[in-house]
Amino acid sequence: MIKRVILHIDLAFAYLSKFIKTRLEYKADLLLGLFTGVLFQLVTLIFIDVLFAKQALTIGGWTKWHVLFIYGFSIFPLNLFFAFFPNLYNVGSKYIIEGNLDRILLRPLNSLFQVLMEEVDIESLIGLIVGAGIVFYASAQLSLEWTLGRVLIFAIMAFCGMLIYGGVFTTVASFSFWWPDRIGLMAPLFNMIAFGKYPVTIYNRLLQCILMWVIPFAFVAFFPATYFLGFDEFRPFVLLIPVIAAVTMAVGISMWNLGIRHYESTGS
Amino acid sequence: MSTYTITDDYIANLSKYAEYMRISFQKMLAYRVSYLIGVFTYVIHVAVYYFLYKALYMEDVTIKGYTLQEMLTYVSLGWICKSFYLNYIDREITDDVQSGQVAMDLIKPVDFQLMYVARGLGHSLFRIVLFTPPIIVVTFLLFSVSPPVSLGHMMLFILSSSFSVLIYLGINYIIGLLSIFFLSIRGVLYSKNLIIELLSGLLIPIDWFPPWFQSMSFLLPFQSIAYCPLQIYLGRIQGLSLFFSLGLQLLWIVIIFGIGRIVWRLCQRRILIQGG
């Protein structure tokens, strides 16, 4: 078991170095990717900046700096997810309809691991630098104290957030095993990520409920951010973050495994 | 059937582009589930900004000269417009370039730009007939949207938003052509959407921005996509400046299609160099 885990970690690094090498081959593409990656983060930053037209404005009691902090945090889990899970989008088309899954299943490695590692979007990681800048700036405005412990908690929570996205989208991608021609559900879920960029308290009850217990995007950025912003009334939810991450990922993996068992090759 | 004359030839010439439009329309029709989910997707888009603006207007009656009701109408109408000016010809061009289909298109006696414009219009036609109406119904039911200020404004809004279709189409065509120069522009396509959302004034009206930004966006085509028709709908531009805005939209259509032709000419050279 442990040997198998170590083998997978070794291979993950091999895959990663392969990706970095291929990306460096096409420098113009890489630069374009990095440039648009930064631009992508700036859009919401500018939007928030313009939205707070007057200094005194708040959205439901959250000041501009709170909102910026939450957004800055949300960049971390989202871009980690973009970097390491982009292939989930291709499960239906490339792997099931085109039959690439057969190749995957022949190897003595975890199938989900292989699918995920076959495409890594390292350019997305540039977003983390922008995110760090926003978090740093907002913290300075709010005079938040950073200690090594807090940085560590920040990293763990960002990782948990990535797992929540990963779990949700692995679940949806697994539906392709039953309905390979439909990636339809991915798009609206993808758009729902936008809800998680802002304080969840501004939404109505129904939406809050969905974002907490059905598609738990509230735990990706908003609840983690409240911990650093010092809003202690959300503490119970903050403590739940790792649990939600573990459960969401477990659901994703179980659905994937069920799907693999259900899978019949397209081949003749 | 009938004797072949020059006029027939001209009509045949036009109808081949109509055919591209028809095929594009039918392709969209094939994906019915995606269609229903697509309607839902727009509701999500509007909901995010609906709640954001509602929370922002908690204490103030007007911000930057907009009432909450105007803002909610602005946002809802903005996404309704997007539901029909949106097209994916940028992605289609990228796919055609990567699969090599573009070589087949090059030997056909059709104008490359007009072919994709026809396809894009097919998308928009499909959307306006089948996709936008349910979005309008759901949006008006769920979110508070005001009716247009007058019938005249409504007509001009429709005219202005059809110009938006062409502007968006022209921009998308140019972006799609970038795939001939770069290996993968998936990230560009994704970011482009978001950047246009901001610069077109879909997310937030242009007059909320700082003055320098407003003058910059005056020199860019994007505000003609969303901000212009929405201002007309809300009755915020009147008289002469209204016709000035429409004229500006027309000017942008001409410029963007002109740039599209130039870029295509550069691309052809590039394709020849790649050869094979």
Coordinates of C-alpha atoms in Angstrom, one line a residue:
Chain A
M1 CA 0.0 0.0 0.0
I2 CA 2.7 2.5 1.1
K3 CA 4.9 1.4 -1.8
R4 CA 2.0 2.1 -4.2
V5 CA 1.5 5.6 -2.7
I6 CA 5.2 6.4 -3.1
L7 CA 5.1 5.1 -6.7
H8 CA 2.2 7.5 -7.4
I9 CA 4.0 10.4 -5.8
D10 CA 7.2 9.7 -7.8
L11 CA 5.2 9.5 -11.0
A12 CA 3.4 12.8 -10.2
F13 CA 6.7 14.5 -10.1
A14 CA 7.7 12.8 -13.4
Y15 CA 4.5 14.0 -15.0
L16 CA 5.0 17.5 -13.7
S17 CA 8.6 17.8 -15.0
K18 CA 7.4 16.6 -18.3
F19 CA 4.7 19.3 -18.4
I20 CA 7.2 22.1 -17.5
K21 CA 9.6 20.9 -20.2
T22 CA 6.9 20.8 -22.9
R23 CA 5.6 24.2 -21.8
L24 CA 9.0 25.7 -22.0
E25 CA 9.3 24.5 -25.6
Y26 CA 6.6 26.9 -26.7
K27 CA 7.6 30.1 -25.1
A28 CA 5.2 32.4 -26.9
D29 CA 2.3 30.2 -25.8
L30 CA 3.6 30.1 -22.2
L31 CA 3.9 33.9 -22.1
L32 CA 0.5 34.4 -23.6
G33 CA -0.9 31.9 -21.0
L34 CA 0.8 33.7 -18.1
F35 CA -0.3 37.1 -19.3
T36 CA -4.0 36.1 -19.7
G37 CA -3.8 34.3 -16.4
V38 CA -2.8 37.6 -14.6
L39 CA -5.4 39.5 -16.6
F40 CA -8.1 37.0 -15.6
Q41 CA -7.5 37.7 -11.9
L42 CA -7.4 41.5 -12.5
V43 CA -10.9 41.6 -13.8
T44 CA -12.6 40.7 -10.6
L45 CA -10.1 42.9 -8.7
I46 CA -11.1 45.9 -10.8
F47 CA -14.7 45.0 -10.5
I48 CA -14.6 45.0 -6.7
D49 CA -12.6 48.2 -6.7
V50 CA -15.1 50.0 -8.9
L51 CA -18.1 48.5 -7.2
F52 CA -17.3 50.2 -3.9
A53 CA -17.9 53.6 -5.5
K54 CA -17.8 55.4 -2.2
Q55 CA -15.5 54.6 0.8
A56 CA -18.4 54.2 3.2
L57 CA -20.2 51.5 1.1
T58 CA -20.4 47.9 2.3
I59 CA -22.1 44.9 0.9
G60 CA -24.2 43.6 3.7
G61 CA -21.8 44.9 6.3
W62 CA -18.6 43.7 4.5
T63 CA -16.2 46.5 3.6
K64 CA -14.2 46.7 0.5
W65 CA -11.1 45.3 2.2
H66 CA -13.0 42.3 3.6
V67 CA -14.4 41.6 0.1
L68 CA -10.9 41.9 -1.4
F69 CA -9.4 39.6 1.2
I70 CA -12.1 37.0 0.5
Y71 CA -11.5 37.3 -3.2
G72 CA -7.7 37.2 -2.8
F73 CA -8.1 34.0 -0.8
S74 CA -10.5 32.5 -3.3
I75 CA -7.8 32.7 -6.0
F76 CA -5.7 30.1 -4.2
P77 CA -8.1 27.1 -4.2
L78 CA -9.5 28.0 -7.6
N79 CA -6.2 28.2 -9.4
L80 CA -4.8 25.1 -7.7
F81 CA -7.9 23.4 -9.0
F82 CA -7.4 24.9 -12.5
A83 CA -3.9 23.7 -12.4
F84 CA -4.4 20.1 -11.4
F85 CA -7.9 19.1 -12.4
P86 CA -8.4 20.6 -15.9
N87 CA -8.7 17.1 -17.5
L88 CA -12.0 16.4 -15.7
Y89 CA -13.6 18.5 -18.4
N90 CA -12.4 15.9 -21.0
V91 CA -13.5 12.7 -19.3
G92 CA -16.7 12.3 -21.4
S93 CA -15.3 13.2 -24.7
K94 CA -11.6 12.3 -24.8
Y95 CA -11.6 9.3 -22.4
I96 CA -15.0 7.6 -22.7
I97 CA -16.2 8.5 -26.2
E98 CA -12.8 8.4 -27.9
G99 CA -11.8 5.3 -25.8
N100 CA -8.6 6.7 -24.2
L101 CA -9.8 5.2 -20.9
D102 CA -8.9 1.7 -22.1
R103 CA -5.3 2.8 -22.3
I104 CA -5.5 4.1 -18.7
L105 CA -7.2 1.0 -17.4
L106 CA -4.5 -1.3 -18.8
R107 CA -1.9 0.3 -16.5
P108 CA -1.4 -0.8 -12.9
L109 CA -2.0 2.7 -11.6
N110 CA -5.0 4.5 -10.1
S111 CA -7.2 5.5 -13.0
L112 CA -8.4 8.9 -11.6
F113 CA -4.7 9.7 -10.8
Q114 CA -3.7 9.0 -14.4
V115 CA -6.5 11.0 -15.9
L116 CA -5.7 14.0 -13.7
M117 CA -2.0 13.8 -14.3
E118 CA -2.3 13.6 -18.1
E119 CA -3.1 17.3 -18.2
V120 CA -1.7 19.8 -15.8
D121 CA -2.2 23.5 -16.4
I122 CA 0.8 24.9 -14.7
E123 CA 0.2 28.4 -16.1
S124 CA -2.7 28.7 -13.7
L125 CA -0.3 28.9 -10.8
I126 CA 0.7 32.4 -11.9
G127 CA -2.7 33.4 -10.4
L128 CA -1.3 32.5 -6.9
I129 CA 1.1 35.4 -7.2
V130 CA -1.7 37.8 -7.9
G131 CA -3.8 36.3 -5.1
A132 CA -0.9 36.7 -2.7
G133 CA -0.6 40.3 -3.7
I134 CA -4.3 41.0 -3.1
V135 CA -4.3 39.1 0.3
F136 CA -1.2 41.0 1.3
Y137 CA -2.6 44.4 0.3
A138 CA -6.0 43.8 2.0
S139 CA -4.3 42.5 5.2
A140 CA -2.2 45.7 5.3
Q141 CA -5.3 47.8 5.0
L142 CA -7.1 45.8 7.7
S143 CA -3.8 45.6 9.8
L144 CA -4.0 41.8 10.1
E145 CA -1.1 40.1 11.8
W146 CA 0.6 37.2 9.9
T147 CA 2.5 34.5 11.8
L148 CA 4.1 31.4 10.4
G149 CA 1.2 29.4 12.0
R150 CA -1.4 31.4 10.1
V151 CA 0.5 31.1 6.8
L152 CA 0.4 27.3 7.4
I153 CA -3.3 27.3 8.2
F154 CA -3.8 29.5 5.0
A155 CA -2.0 26.9 2.9
I156 CA -4.0 24.0 4.4
M157 CA -7.3 25.7 3.9
A158 CA -6.4 26.6 0.3
F159 CA -5.6 23.0 -0.2
C160 CA -8.9 21.9 1.3
G161 CA -10.7 24.4 -1.0
M162 CA -9.0 22.8 -4.0
L163 CA -10.2 19.4 -2.8
I164 CA -13.8 20.6 -2.5
Y165 CA -13.7 21.9 -6.1
G166 CA -11.9 18.6 -7.1
G167 CA -14.5 16.5 -5.3
V168 CA -17.5 18.3 -6.8
F169 CA -16.2 18.2 -10.3
T170 CA -14.9 14.6 -10.1
T171 CA -18.5 13.7 -9.1
V172 CA -19.9 15.5 -12.1
A173 CA -17.3 14.2 -14.4
S174 CA -18.1 10.7 -13.2
F175 CA -21.7 11.1 -14.5
S176 CA -20.1 10.8 -18.0
F177 CA -19.7 7.1 -17.4
W178 CA -23.5 6.8 -17.6
W179 CA -24.2 9.7 -20.0
P180 CA -20.9 10.2 -21.9
D181 CA -22.3 12.8 -24.3
R182 CA -23.3 15.3 -21.7
I183 CA -20.8 17.7 -20.0
G184 CA -23.8 20.0 -19.6
L185 CA -23.8 20.0 -15.8
M186 CA -20.2 21.2 -15.7
A187 CA -20.9 24.7 -17.1
P188 CA -23.5 25.9 -14.6
L189 CA -21.5 24.4 -11.7
F190 CA -18.5 26.2 -13.1
N191 CA -20.5 29.5 -13.0
M192 CA -21.6 28.8 -9.4
I193 CA -17.9 29.2 -8.4
A194 CA -18.6 32.9 -8.7
F195 CA -20.9 32.8 -5.7
G196 CA -18.0 31.6 -3.6
K197 CA -15.9 34.7 -4.3
Y198 CA -18.2 37.0 -2.3
P199 CA -19.5 36.9 1.3
V200 CA -22.1 34.1 1.5
T201 CA -24.2 36.1 3.9
I202 CA -25.5 38.4 1.1
Y203 CA -27.4 35.6 -0.6
N204 CA -30.9 34.4 0.3
R205 CA -31.5 31.5 2.6
L206 CA -32.1 28.9 -0.1
L207 CA -28.9 29.8 -1.9
Q208 CA -26.9 29.9 1.3
C209 CA -28.2 26.4 2.1
I210 CA -27.2 25.1 -1.3
L211 CA -23.7 26.7 -1.0
M212 CA -23.1 25.1 2.4
W213 CA -24.6 21.7 2.2
V214 CA -25.3 20.7 -1.4
I215 CA -22.4 22.2 -3.4
P216 CA -20.2 23.4 -0.5
F217 CA -18.5 26.3 -2.3
A218 CA -19.0 28.5 0.8
F219 CA -16.3 26.4 2.5
V220 CA -13.8 27.1 -0.3
A221 CA -13.0 30.7 0.4
F222 CA -15.6 32.5 2.5
F223 CA -15.4 30.5 5.7
P224 CA -11.6 30.2 5.5
A225 CA -11.3 34.0 5.0
T226 CA -13.5 34.7 8.1
Y227 CA -10.9 33.0 10.2
F228 CA -8.2 35.4 9.1
L229 CA -10.5 38.4 9.2
G230 CA -11.4 37.6 12.9
F231 CA -15.1 37.0 12.5
D232 CA -15.4 34.4 15.3
E233 CA -19.1 33.8 14.8
F234 CA -18.2 31.6 11.8
R235 CA -15.7 29.5 13.8
P236 CA -17.8 26.3 13.8
F237 CA -17.9 26.4 10.0
V238 CA -14.2 27.0 9.8
L239 CA -13.5 23.9 11.9
L240 CA -15.7 21.9 9.4
I241 CA -13.6 22.9 6.4
P242 CA -11.3 19.8 6.4
V243 CA -14.3 17.5 7.1
I244 CA -16.2 19.0 4.1
A245 CA -13.1 18.7 1.9
A246 CA -12.6 15.0 2.9
V247 CA -16.3 14.2 2.4
T248 CA -16.6 15.9 -1.0
M249 CA -13.4 14.3 -2.3
A250 CA -14.6 10.9 -0.9
V251 CA -17.9 11.3 -2.8
G252 CA -16.0 12.2 -5.9
I253 CA -13.7 9.2 -5.7
S254 CA -16.6 6.8 -4.9
M255 CA -18.6 8.1 -7.9
W256 CA -15.5 7.7 -10.1
N257 CA -15.0 4.1 -8.9
L258 CA -18.6 3.3 -9.4
G259 CA -18.4 4.7 -12.9
I260 CA -15.3 2.7 -13.7
R261 CA -17.1 -0.5 -12.6
H262 CA -20.0 0.5 -14.9
Y263 CA -17.8 1.4 -17.8
E264 CA -18.0 -0.7 -20.9
S265 CA -15.5 0.2 -23.6
T266 CA -16.6 1.8 -26.8
G267 CA -14.4 -0.5 -28.8
S268 CA -15.6 -3.4 -31.0
Chain B
M1 CA -34.6 24.4 -63.3
S2 CA -34.7 27.9 -64.7
T3 CA -32.2 29.6 -66.9
Y4 CA -29.1 30.7 -65.2
T5 CA -28.6 34.4 -65.0
I6 CA -26.3 36.8 -63.3
T7 CA -29.0 37.5 -60.6
D8 CA -29.3 33.8 -59.9
D9 CA -25.6 33.6 -59.5
Y10 CA -25.7 36.5 -57.1
I11 CA -28.4 34.8 -55.1
A12 CA -26.6 31.5 -55.1
N13 CA -23.6 33.4 -53.8
L14 CA -25.6 34.8 -51.0
S15 CA -27.4 31.5 -50.3
K16 CA -24.2 29.6 -49.7
Y17 CA -23.7 31.8 -46.6
A18 CA -27.3 31.4 -45.7
E19 CA -26.6 27.6 -45.8
Y20 CA -23.7 28.0 -43.3
M21 CA -26.1 29.9 -41.1
R22 CA -28.8 27.2 -41.4
I23 CA -26.3 24.4 -40.5
S24 CA -25.0 26.3 -37.6
F25 CA -28.6 26.8 -36.4
Q26 CA -29.4 23.1 -36.7
K27 CA -26.2 22.1 -34.9
M28 CA -27.3 24.1 -31.9
L29 CA -30.7 22.5 -32.0
A30 CA -29.1 19.1 -31.6
Y31 CA -28.0 19.7 -28.0
R32 CA -31.3 20.0 -26.2
V33 CA -30.1 19.1 -22.7
S34 CA -27.2 21.7 -22.9
Y35 CA -29.9 24.1 -24.0
L36 CA -32.0 23.7 -20.8
I37 CA -28.9 23.8 -18.6
G38 CA -27.8 26.9 -20.5
V39 CA -30.9 28.8 -19.5
F40 CA -30.2 27.8 -15.9
T41 CA -26.6 29.1 -16.3
Y42 CA -27.8 32.6 -17.1
V43 CA -30.0 32.6 -14.0
I44 CA -26.9 31.9 -12.0
H45 CA -25.0 34.7 -13.7
V46 CA -27.8 37.3 -13.0
A47 CA -28.2 36.0 -9.4
V48 CA -24.6 36.7 -8.4
Y49 CA -24.9 40.4 -9.4
Y50 CA -28.5 40.7 -8.2
F51 CA -27.5 39.8 -4.7
L52 CA -24.3 41.8 -4.9
Y53 CA -26.0 45.1 -5.9
K54 CA -28.9 44.5 -3.5
A55 CA -26.4 44.2 -0.6
L56 CA -24.5 47.3 -1.9
Y57 CA -27.6 49.4 -1.9
M58 CA -28.5 48.6 1.7
E59 CA -28.3 52.2 2.9
D60 CA -28.0 54.4 -0.2
V61 CA -30.9 55.3 -2.6
T62 CA -28.7 56.2 -5.5
I63 CA -25.1 55.4 -6.2
K64 CA -23.3 57.1 -9.2
G65 CA -26.7 58.3 -10.4
Y66 CA -28.2 54.8 -10.5
T67 CA -31.1 53.6 -8.3
L68 CA -31.1 50.0 -7.2
Q69 CA -34.0 49.3 -9.5
E70 CA -32.0 50.7 -12.5
M71 CA -29.0 48.7 -11.5
L72 CA -30.9 45.4 -11.2
T73 CA -32.5 46.1 -14.6
Y74 CA -29.1 47.0 -16.1
V75 CA -27.6 43.7 -14.9
S76 CA -30.5 41.5 -15.9
L77 CA -30.9 43.1 -19.3
G78 CA -27.1 42.9 -19.8
W79 CA -27.1 39.1 -19.4
I80 CA -30.3 38.8 -21.6
C81 CA -28.4 40.6 -24.3
K82 CA -25.4 38.4 -23.8
S83 CA -27.6 35.4 -24.2
F84 CA -27.9 36.2 -27.9
Y85 CA -24.8 38.2 -28.9
L86 CA -22.6 35.4 -27.6
N87 CA -21.2 32.9 -30.1
Y88 CA -18.4 30.4 -30.1
I89 CA -16.9 31.0 -33.5
D90 CA -13.5 31.8 -31.9
R91 CA -13.5 28.2 -30.5
E92 CA -14.7 26.9 -33.9
I93 CA -11.9 28.5 -35.7
T94 CA -9.4 27.2 -33.1
D95 CA -10.8 23.7 -33.6
D96 CA -10.7 23.9 -37.4
V97 CA -7.2 25.1 -37.3
Q98 CA -6.1 22.4 -35.0
S99 CA -7.9 19.6 -36.8
G100 CA -6.7 20.9 -40.2
Q101 CA -10.3 21.5 -41.4
V102 CA -9.2 25.0 -42.2
A103 CA -7.3 23.6 -45.3
M104 CA -10.6 22.3 -46.7
D105 CA -12.2 25.7 -46.1
L106 CA -9.4 27.4 -47.9
I107 CA -10.0 25.6 -51.2
K108 CA -13.7 26.4 -51.1
P109 CA -14.9 29.4 -53.2
V110 CA -16.1 31.2 -50.1
D111 CA -14.9 34.2 -48.2
F112 CA -13.4 32.9 -45.0
Q113 CA -14.6 35.8 -42.8
L114 CA -18.1 35.8 -44.3
M115 CA -18.3 32.1 -43.7
Y116 CA -17.6 32.4 -40.0
V117 CA -19.8 35.5 -39.8
A118 CA -22.7 33.5 -41.3
R119 CA -22.0 30.7 -38.8
G120 CA -22.0 33.2 -35.9
L121 CA -25.2 34.7 -37.1
G122 CA -26.7 31.2 -37.1
H123 CA -25.7 30.9 -33.5
S124 CA -27.3 34.2 -32.7
L125 CA -30.4 33.4 -34.6
F126 CA -30.8 30.2 -32.7
R127 CA -30.3 32.0 -29.5
I128 CA -32.7 34.8 -30.1
V129 CA -35.4 32.5 -31.3
L130 CA -35.1 29.7 -28.7
F131 CA -32.7 30.6 -26.0
T132 CA -33.3 34.2 -25.1
P133 CA -37.1 34.0 -24.6
P134 CA -37.1 31.6 -21.7
I135 CA -34.2 33.6 -20.2
I136 CA -36.3 36.7 -20.4
V137 CA -39.3 35.0 -18.8
V138 CA -37.3 33.5 -15.9
T139 CA -35.2 36.7 -15.3
F140 CA -38.3 38.9 -15.3
L141 CA -40.0 36.5 -12.9
L142 CA -37.1 36.0 -10.5
F143 CA -35.4 39.3 -10.4
S144 CA -36.9 42.8 -10.5
V145 CA -36.6 44.2 -14.0
S146 CA -38.2 47.4 -15.2
P147 CA -39.9 47.7 -18.6
P148 CA -38.2 50.0 -21.1
V149 CA -38.9 53.7 -20.7
S150 CA -40.8 54.0 -24.0
L151 CA -41.6 52.0 -27.1
G152 CA -39.2 54.2 -29.1
H153 CA -36.4 53.3 -26.6
M154 CA -37.3 49.7 -27.0
M155 CA -37.0 49.8 -30.8
L156 CA -33.7 51.6 -30.6
F157 CA -32.5 49.1 -27.9
I158 CA -33.3 46.3 -30.3
L159 CA -31.4 48.0 -33.1
S160 CA -28.5 48.8 -30.8
S161 CA -28.3 45.2 -29.5
S162 CA -28.3 43.8 -33.0
F163 CA -25.3 46.0 -33.7
S164 CA -23.8 44.4 -30.5
V165 CA -24.2 41.0 -32.2
L166 CA -22.0 42.1 -35.1
I167 CA -19.4 43.8 -33.0
Y168 CA -19.0 40.7 -30.8
L169 CA -18.9 38.5 -33.9
G170 CA -16.1 40.7 -35.5
I171 CA -14.0 40.6 -32.3
N172 CA -14.5 36.9 -31.9
Y173 CA -13.4 36.2 -35.4
I174 CA -10.1 38.1 -34.8
I175 CA -9.5 36.3 -31.5
G176 CA -10.2 32.9 -33.2
L177 CA -7.6 33.7 -35.9
L178 CA -5.0 34.1 -33.1
S179 CA -5.0 30.3 -32.9
I180 CA -3.1 30.3 -36.2
F181 CA -0.2 32.1 -34.5
F182 CA -0.3 30.3 -31.2
L183 CA -0.4 26.6 -30.4
S184 CA -3.1 26.7 -27.7
I185 CA -5.2 29.7 -26.9
R186 CA -7.7 28.0 -24.6
G187 CA -6.6 30.3 -21.8
V188 CA -7.0 33.3 -24.0
L189 CA -10.6 32.3 -25.0
Y190 CA -11.5 31.8 -21.4
S191 CA -9.9 35.1 -20.2
K192 CA -11.3 37.0 -23.2
N193 CA -14.9 36.3 -22.0
L194 CA -14.2 37.8 -18.6
I195 CA -12.3 40.8 -19.9
I196 CA -15.0 41.6 -22.4
E197 CA -17.6 41.3 -19.6
L198 CA -15.7 44.0 -17.7
L199 CA -14.8 46.3 -20.5
S200 CA -18.2 46.1 -22.2
G201 CA -19.9 47.3 -19.0
L202 CA -21.8 44.1 -18.5
L203 CA -20.6 43.7 -14.9
I204 CA -20.7 47.3 -13.9
P205 CA -21.7 50.4 -15.9
I206 CA -18.9 52.3 -17.6
D207 CA -19.8 55.5 -15.8
W208 CA -18.9 53.9 -12.5
F209 CA -15.3 53.7 -13.5
P210 CA -12.8 56.5 -12.8
P211 CA -12.7 59.2 -15.5
W212 CA -9.4 58.0 -17.2
F213 CA -10.9 54.6 -17.6
Q214 CA -14.0 56.0 -19.2
S215 CA -12.1 58.0 -21.7
M216 CA -10.0 54.9 -22.5
S217 CA -13.1 52.7 -23.0
F218 CA -14.5 55.4 -25.3
L219 CA -11.5 54.5 -27.6
L220 CA -12.3 50.8 -27.4
P221 CA -15.1 48.9 -29.1
F222 CA -16.2 46.9 -26.1
Q223 CA -18.5 49.5 -24.5
S224 CA -20.6 49.3 -27.7
I225 CA -21.4 45.7 -26.9
A226 CA -23.3 46.1 -23.6
Y227 CA -23.1 49.5 -22.1
C228 CA -24.5 51.3 -25.2
P229 CA -27.7 49.3 -25.7
L230 CA -28.3 49.1 -21.9
Q231 CA -28.1 52.9 -21.6
I232 CA -30.7 53.2 -24.3
Y233 CA -33.0 50.7 -22.6
L234 CA -32.8 52.6 -19.3
G235 CA -33.4 55.9 -21.2
R236 CA -30.1 57.4 -19.8
I237 CA -29.0 58.7 -23.2
Q238 CA -31.4 60.9 -25.1
G239 CA -31.7 62.9 -28.3
L240 CA -28.5 63.6 -30.3
S241 CA -26.1 61.6 -28.1
L242 CA -28.4 58.6 -28.7
F243 CA -27.8 58.7 -32.4
F244 CA -24.1 59.5 -31.8
S245 CA -23.9 56.2 -29.8
L246 CA -25.6 54.2 -32.5
G247 CA -23.3 55.8 -35.1
L248 CA -20.3 54.9 -33.0
Q249 CA -21.5 51.3 -32.9
L250 CA -21.7 51.3 -36.7
L251 CA -18.2 52.8 -37.0
W252 CA -16.9 50.0 -34.8
I253 CA -18.5 47.4 -36.9
V254 CA -16.7 48.7 -40.0
I255 CA -13.4 49.0 -38.2
I256 CA -13.5 45.6 -36.6
F257 CA -14.5 43.8 -39.8
G258 CA -11.7 45.7 -41.6
I259 CA -9.2 44.6 -39.0
G260 CA -10.5 41.0 -39.3
R261 CA -9.8 41.1 -43.1
I262 CA -6.2 42.4 -42.5
V263 CA -5.5 39.8 -39.8
W264 CA -6.8 37.1 -42.1
R265 CA -4.5 38.2 -44.9
L266 CA -1.6 37.9 -42.5
C267 CA -2.8 34.5 -41.4
Q268 CA -2.9 33.2 -45.0
R269 CA 0.7 34.1 -45.4
R270 CA 1.4 32.2 -42.2
I271 CA -0.5 29.2 -43.3
L272 CA 1.4 29.1 -46.6
I273 CA 4.7 29.2 -44.7
Q274 CA 3.6 26.3 -42.5
G275 CA 2.8 24.5 -45.7
G276 CA 2.1 20.9 -46.2

